[in-house]
Structures are given as structure tokens and as C-alpha cells.
Coordinates of C-alpha atoms in Angstrom, one line a residue:
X1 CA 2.8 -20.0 11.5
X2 CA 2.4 -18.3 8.3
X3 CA 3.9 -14.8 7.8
X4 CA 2.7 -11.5 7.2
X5 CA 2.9 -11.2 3.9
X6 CA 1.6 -14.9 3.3
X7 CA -1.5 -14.1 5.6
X8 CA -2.1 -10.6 3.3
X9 CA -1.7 -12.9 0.2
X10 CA -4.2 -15.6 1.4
X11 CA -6.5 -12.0 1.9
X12 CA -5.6 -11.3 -2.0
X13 CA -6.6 -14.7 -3.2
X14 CA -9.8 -15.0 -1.4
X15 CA -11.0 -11.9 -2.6
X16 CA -9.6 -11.6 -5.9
X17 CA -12.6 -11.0 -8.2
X18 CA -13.7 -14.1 -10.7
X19 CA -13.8 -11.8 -13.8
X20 CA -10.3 -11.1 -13.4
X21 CA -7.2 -13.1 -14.6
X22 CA -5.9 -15.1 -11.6
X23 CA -2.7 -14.2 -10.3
X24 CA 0.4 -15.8 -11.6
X25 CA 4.0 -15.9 -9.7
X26 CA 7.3 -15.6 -11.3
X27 CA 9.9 -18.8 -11.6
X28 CA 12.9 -19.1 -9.3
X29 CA 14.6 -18.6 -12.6
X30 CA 12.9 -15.4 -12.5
X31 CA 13.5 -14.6 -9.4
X32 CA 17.3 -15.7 -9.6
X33 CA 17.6 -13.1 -12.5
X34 CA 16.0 -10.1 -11.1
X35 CA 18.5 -11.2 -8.1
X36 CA 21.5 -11.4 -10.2
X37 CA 20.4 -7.9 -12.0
X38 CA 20.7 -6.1 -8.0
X39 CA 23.6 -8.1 -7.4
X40 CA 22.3 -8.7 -3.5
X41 CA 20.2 -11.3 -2.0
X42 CA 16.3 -10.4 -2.4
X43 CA 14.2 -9.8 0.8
X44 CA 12.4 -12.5 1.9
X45 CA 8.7 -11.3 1.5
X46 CA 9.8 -9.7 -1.9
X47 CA 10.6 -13.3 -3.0
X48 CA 7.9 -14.7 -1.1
X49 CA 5.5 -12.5 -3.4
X50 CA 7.4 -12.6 -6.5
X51 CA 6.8 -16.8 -6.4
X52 CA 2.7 -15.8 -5.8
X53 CA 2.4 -13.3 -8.0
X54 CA 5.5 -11.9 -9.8
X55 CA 4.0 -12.4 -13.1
X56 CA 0.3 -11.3 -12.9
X57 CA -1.3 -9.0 -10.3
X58 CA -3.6 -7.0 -12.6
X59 CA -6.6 -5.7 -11.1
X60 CA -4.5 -3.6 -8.3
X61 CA -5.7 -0.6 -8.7
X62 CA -4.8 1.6 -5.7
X63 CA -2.0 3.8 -7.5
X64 CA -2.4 1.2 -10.7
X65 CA 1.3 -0.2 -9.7
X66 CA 3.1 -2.5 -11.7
X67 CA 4.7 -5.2 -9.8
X68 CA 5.3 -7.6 -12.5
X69 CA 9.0 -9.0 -12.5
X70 CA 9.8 -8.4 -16.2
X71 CA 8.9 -5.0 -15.3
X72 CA 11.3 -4.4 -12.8
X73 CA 14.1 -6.6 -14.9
X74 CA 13.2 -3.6 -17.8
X75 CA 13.5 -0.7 -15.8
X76 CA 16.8 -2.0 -13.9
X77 CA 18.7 -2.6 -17.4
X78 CA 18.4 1.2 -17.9
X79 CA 21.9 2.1 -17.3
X80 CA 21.1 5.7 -16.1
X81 CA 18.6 4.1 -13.3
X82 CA 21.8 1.7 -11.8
X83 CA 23.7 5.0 -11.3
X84 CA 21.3 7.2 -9.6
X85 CA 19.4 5.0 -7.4
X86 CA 20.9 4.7 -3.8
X87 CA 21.7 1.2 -2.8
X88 CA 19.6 1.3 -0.1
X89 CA 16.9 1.2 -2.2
X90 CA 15.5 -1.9 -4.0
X91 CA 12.5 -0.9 -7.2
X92 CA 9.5 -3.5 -6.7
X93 CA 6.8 -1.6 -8.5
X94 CA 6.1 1.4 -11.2
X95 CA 3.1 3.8 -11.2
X96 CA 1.5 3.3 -14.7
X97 CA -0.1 6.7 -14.5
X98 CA 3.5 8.8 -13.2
X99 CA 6.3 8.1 -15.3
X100 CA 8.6 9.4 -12.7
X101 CA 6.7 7.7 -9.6
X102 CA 8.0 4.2 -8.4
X103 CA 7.8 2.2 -5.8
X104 CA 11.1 1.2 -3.6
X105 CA 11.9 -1.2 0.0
X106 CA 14.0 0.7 1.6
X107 CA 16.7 -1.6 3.1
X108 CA 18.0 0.9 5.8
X109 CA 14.6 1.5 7.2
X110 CA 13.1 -1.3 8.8
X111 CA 9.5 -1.9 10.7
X112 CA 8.9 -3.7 13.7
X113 CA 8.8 -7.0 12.4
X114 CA 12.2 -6.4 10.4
X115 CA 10.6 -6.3 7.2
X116 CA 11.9 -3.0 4.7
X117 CA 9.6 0.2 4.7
X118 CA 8.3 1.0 1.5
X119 CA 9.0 4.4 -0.1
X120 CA 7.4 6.8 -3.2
X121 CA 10.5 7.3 -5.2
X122 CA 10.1 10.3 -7.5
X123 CA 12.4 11.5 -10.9
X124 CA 14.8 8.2 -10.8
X125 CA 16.8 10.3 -13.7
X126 CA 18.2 12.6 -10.4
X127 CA 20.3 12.3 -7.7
X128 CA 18.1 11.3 -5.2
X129 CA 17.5 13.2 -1.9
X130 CA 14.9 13.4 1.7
X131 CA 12.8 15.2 -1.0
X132 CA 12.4 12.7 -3.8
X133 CA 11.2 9.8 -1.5
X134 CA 7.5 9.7 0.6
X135 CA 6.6 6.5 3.3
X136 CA 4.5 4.5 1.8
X137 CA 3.8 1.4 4.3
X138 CA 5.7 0.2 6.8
X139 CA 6.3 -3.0 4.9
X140 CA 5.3 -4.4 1.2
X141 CA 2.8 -6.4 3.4
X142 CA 0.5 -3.4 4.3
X143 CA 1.0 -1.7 1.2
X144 CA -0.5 -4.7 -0.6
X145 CA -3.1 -5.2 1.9
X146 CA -4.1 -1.2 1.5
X147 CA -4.1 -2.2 -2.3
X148 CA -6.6 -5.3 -2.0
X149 CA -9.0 -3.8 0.9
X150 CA -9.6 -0.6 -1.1
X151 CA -9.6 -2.3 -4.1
X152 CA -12.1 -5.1 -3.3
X153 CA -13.9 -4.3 0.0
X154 CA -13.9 -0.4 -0.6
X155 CA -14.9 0.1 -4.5
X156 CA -17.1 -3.4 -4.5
X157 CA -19.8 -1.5 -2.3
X158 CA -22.2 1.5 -4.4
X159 CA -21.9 4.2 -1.9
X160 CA -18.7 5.7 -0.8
X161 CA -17.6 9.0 0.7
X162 CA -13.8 10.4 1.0
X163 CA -15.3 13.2 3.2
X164 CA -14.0 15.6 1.3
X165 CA -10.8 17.2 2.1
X166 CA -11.7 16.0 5.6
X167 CA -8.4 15.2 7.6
X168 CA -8.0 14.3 11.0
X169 CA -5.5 16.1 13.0
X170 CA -3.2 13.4 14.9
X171 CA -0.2 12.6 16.5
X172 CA 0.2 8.6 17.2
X173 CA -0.7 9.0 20.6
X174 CA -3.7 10.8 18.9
X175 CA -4.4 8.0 17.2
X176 CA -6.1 5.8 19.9
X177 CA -9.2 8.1 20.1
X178 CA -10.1 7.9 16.4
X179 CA -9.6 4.0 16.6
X180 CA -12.2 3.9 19.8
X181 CA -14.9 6.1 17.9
X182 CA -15.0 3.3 15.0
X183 CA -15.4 0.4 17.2
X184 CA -18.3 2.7 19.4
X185 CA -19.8 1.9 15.8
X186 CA -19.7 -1.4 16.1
X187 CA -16.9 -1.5 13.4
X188 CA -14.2 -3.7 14.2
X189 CA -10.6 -3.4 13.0
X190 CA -9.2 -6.3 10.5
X191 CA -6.5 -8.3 11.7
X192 CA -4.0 -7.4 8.7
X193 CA -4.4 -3.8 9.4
X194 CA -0.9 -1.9 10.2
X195 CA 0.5 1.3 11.5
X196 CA -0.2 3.4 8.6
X197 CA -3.5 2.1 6.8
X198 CA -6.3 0.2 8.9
X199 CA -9.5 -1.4 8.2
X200 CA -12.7 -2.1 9.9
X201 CA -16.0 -3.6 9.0
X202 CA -19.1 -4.4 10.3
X203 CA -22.5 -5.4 8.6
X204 CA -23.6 -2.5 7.6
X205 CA -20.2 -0.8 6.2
X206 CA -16.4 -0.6 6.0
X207 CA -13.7 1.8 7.0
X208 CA -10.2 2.5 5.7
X209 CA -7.8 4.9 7.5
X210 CA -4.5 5.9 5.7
X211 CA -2.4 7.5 8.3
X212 CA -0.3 9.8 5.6
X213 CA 3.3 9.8 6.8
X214 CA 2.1 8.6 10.5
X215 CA 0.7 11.6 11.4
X216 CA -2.5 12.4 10.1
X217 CA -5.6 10.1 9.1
X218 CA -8.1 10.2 6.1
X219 CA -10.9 8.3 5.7
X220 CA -13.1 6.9 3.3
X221 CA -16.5 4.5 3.5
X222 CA -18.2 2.7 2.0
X223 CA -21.8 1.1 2.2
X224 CA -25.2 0.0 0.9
X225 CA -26.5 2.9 2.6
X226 CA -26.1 6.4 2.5
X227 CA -27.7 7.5 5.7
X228 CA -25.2 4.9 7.7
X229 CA -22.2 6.8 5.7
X230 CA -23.8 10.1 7.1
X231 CA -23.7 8.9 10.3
X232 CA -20.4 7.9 10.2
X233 CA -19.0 11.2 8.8
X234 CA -21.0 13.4 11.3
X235 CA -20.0 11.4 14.4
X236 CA -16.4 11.8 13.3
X237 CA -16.7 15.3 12.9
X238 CA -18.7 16.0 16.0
X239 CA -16.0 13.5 18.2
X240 CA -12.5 14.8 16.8
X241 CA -10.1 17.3 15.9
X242 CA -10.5 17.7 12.2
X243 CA -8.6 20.3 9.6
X244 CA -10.3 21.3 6.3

């Protein structure tokens, strides 16, 4: 049985526009050098995507995050960025439009399935503290598949609407609700959705929920039609809790 992060690759592939430059993975030399540079063993769906797509994954544009593997072997040969960075914390992926915004697993904090969370690391040139780092997905998995679905289901259809500062209020119990209002409209949840982003389709639209930090949703569709986006903003509105 394929993993996770296999299955979310497989997603990438299949999707991955024709226009753009297929994705390319890095060696095991590669891969034995970044490994060698952390002096530790890699995680095993960090290596599973380096050998996929360690060497090309342009066209990711959620965040536009550099994953690349020459990338990461630059940044770590900073000596400055060796001494500041906690150990539990292993760089896959820099934000090309923050200079001080990376992208981290964090090996102390793990998600059901054992894989490492992934953090927003901010100003690497600092001790680092609670107030420099942000969740980002439970696991490299779902941050990649929030990257692809947005990226390819989400910006490929003409009409979308963020709802406009439109966040709904939620606890994870809370959560269960807002999922049963989607499917009442006939939208049904992909299988590679996680804890903190989910998405559903149906024929005439899409869905994807970012639960920020667990704890409360935003939402933006997408569609051919702007009365069915109307529809789906209103019924939200009318059915939930919502904050402004």
C-alpha cells in the first residue's frame, strides 16, 4: 500500500499542467549530501520526495516555496544558519517572496501517522522561540497537497471567491458542522484531505478549507459559475458562526 505522501505525489503528477516543466527528483547522491550536511538520517517522506522531485517542482505556487535540494544544501552551508536553528528542526523549503520565511519538519512534533509537522520558521538570523515558528500542516504530505489543490483545481477554474475576510469561528469539535453543510451541497471531501486543509468537489465547483492553526476555517471557491459561488457563500453564512 502506497503511502501518504506517495498517494499526494501520484495527485501532483496527474495534475501537473502540460505547459510546465515536469518534475525532476534529486540523486541518492544528492540526497546522501544534504544528509551528510544535517549530520542525521533524513525522514522518510522527505527522502521519498526529494527522489520525485528534489530537483524541479516549479509551478508550486501556494507561498511560491522552494523545495529544490541545492537550495536547501545553499542555505545550510551558511554558518550563522547551523548555529541558530534548533535541532529539532530540519529546513525543506524557502519562501521566494520572504527572505526571512522558511519552511521546517519539526522532528519533536509528530502527527498521527508519525510523520513530522511542518512549521513557518521566521528571522533564521535569531535565536529562535514559540514566536518565530507558525503550524503549517500536519505533515509535508498535506502541505504539498494544499499546494497542488489550490494550485491546480482552485486557480484553473475563472471564478473564485475568498469571501472576504470571512472566517469561520471553530473549535475541532466545531469542525464537524461546517464539513456536513458542504456535503448538504453535494460536495464531497477528497480523500487526501487532512486535519488542517481539506477539499471537496463536485460538478459544478470546488472547496478548500485551511483550518489556520486548527482552530478556525477560511474558505475559498471556485467555479464556472458565479451564482453557484453565491450560493455557496450565503449558505455558509446563513448556517454558521462566522467572525468578520
Amino acid at each position: 500500500m502506497k503511502s501518504k505522501i506517495e498517494r499526494v505525489m501520484d495527485f501532483m503528477e496527474e495534475n501537473w499542467p502540460a505547459h510546465r516543466a515536469p518534475l525532476k527528483g534529486a540523486s541518492a547522491e544528492d540526497i546522501a549530501e544534504l544528509a551528510a550536511e544535517w549530520r542525521r538520517p533524513l525522514p522518510e517522506d522527505y527522502v521519498a520526495f526529494l527522489q520525485r522531485m528534489g530537483h524541479r517542482t516549479e509551478g508550486l505556487k501556494w507561498e511560491h516555496i522552494d523545495f529544490r535540494v541545492d537550495t536547501m544544501l545553499r542555505t545550510l552551508r551558511y554558518p550563522w544558519e547551523n548555529y541558530v536553528l534548533p535541532k529539532r528542526y530540519l529546513l525543506i523549503g524557502e519562501d521566494l517572496t520572504e527572505s526571512e520565511y522558511s519552511y521546517a519538519l519539526d522532528l519533536e512534533s509528530r502527527s498521527m501517522d508519525g510523520t513530522a509537522v511542518v512549521r513557518a520558521v521566521y528571522r533564521l538570523n535569531y535565536e529562535i522561540g514559540p514566536e518565530h515558528t507558525l503550524p503549517e500542516a500536519t505533515s509535508l504530505a498535506e502541505l504539498l497537497f494544499n499546494n497542488t489543490f489550490l494550485d491546480v483545481r482552485i486557480e484553473s477554474l475563472p471564478h473564485r471567491s475568498g469571501h472576504r475576510g470571512l472566517r469561520f469561528v471553530g473549535r475541532p469539535e466545531e469542525k464537524q458542522p461546517f464539513e456536513s453543510v458542504l456535503e448538504e451541497l453535494g460536495l464531497v471531501r477528497h480523500p487526501l484531505s487532512g486535519p488542517f486543509f481539506q477539499a471537496y468537489e463536485c460538478d459544478e465547483g470546488r472547496v478548500a478549507v485551511r483550518w489556520n492553526e486548527g482552530q478556525y476555517g477560511q474558505i475559498i471557491s471556485a467555479s464556472e459559475s458565479t451564482a453557484w459561488l453565491s450560493m455557496v457563500g450565503k449558505t455558509l453564512r446563513s448556517r454558521l458562526p462566522v467572525r468578520l
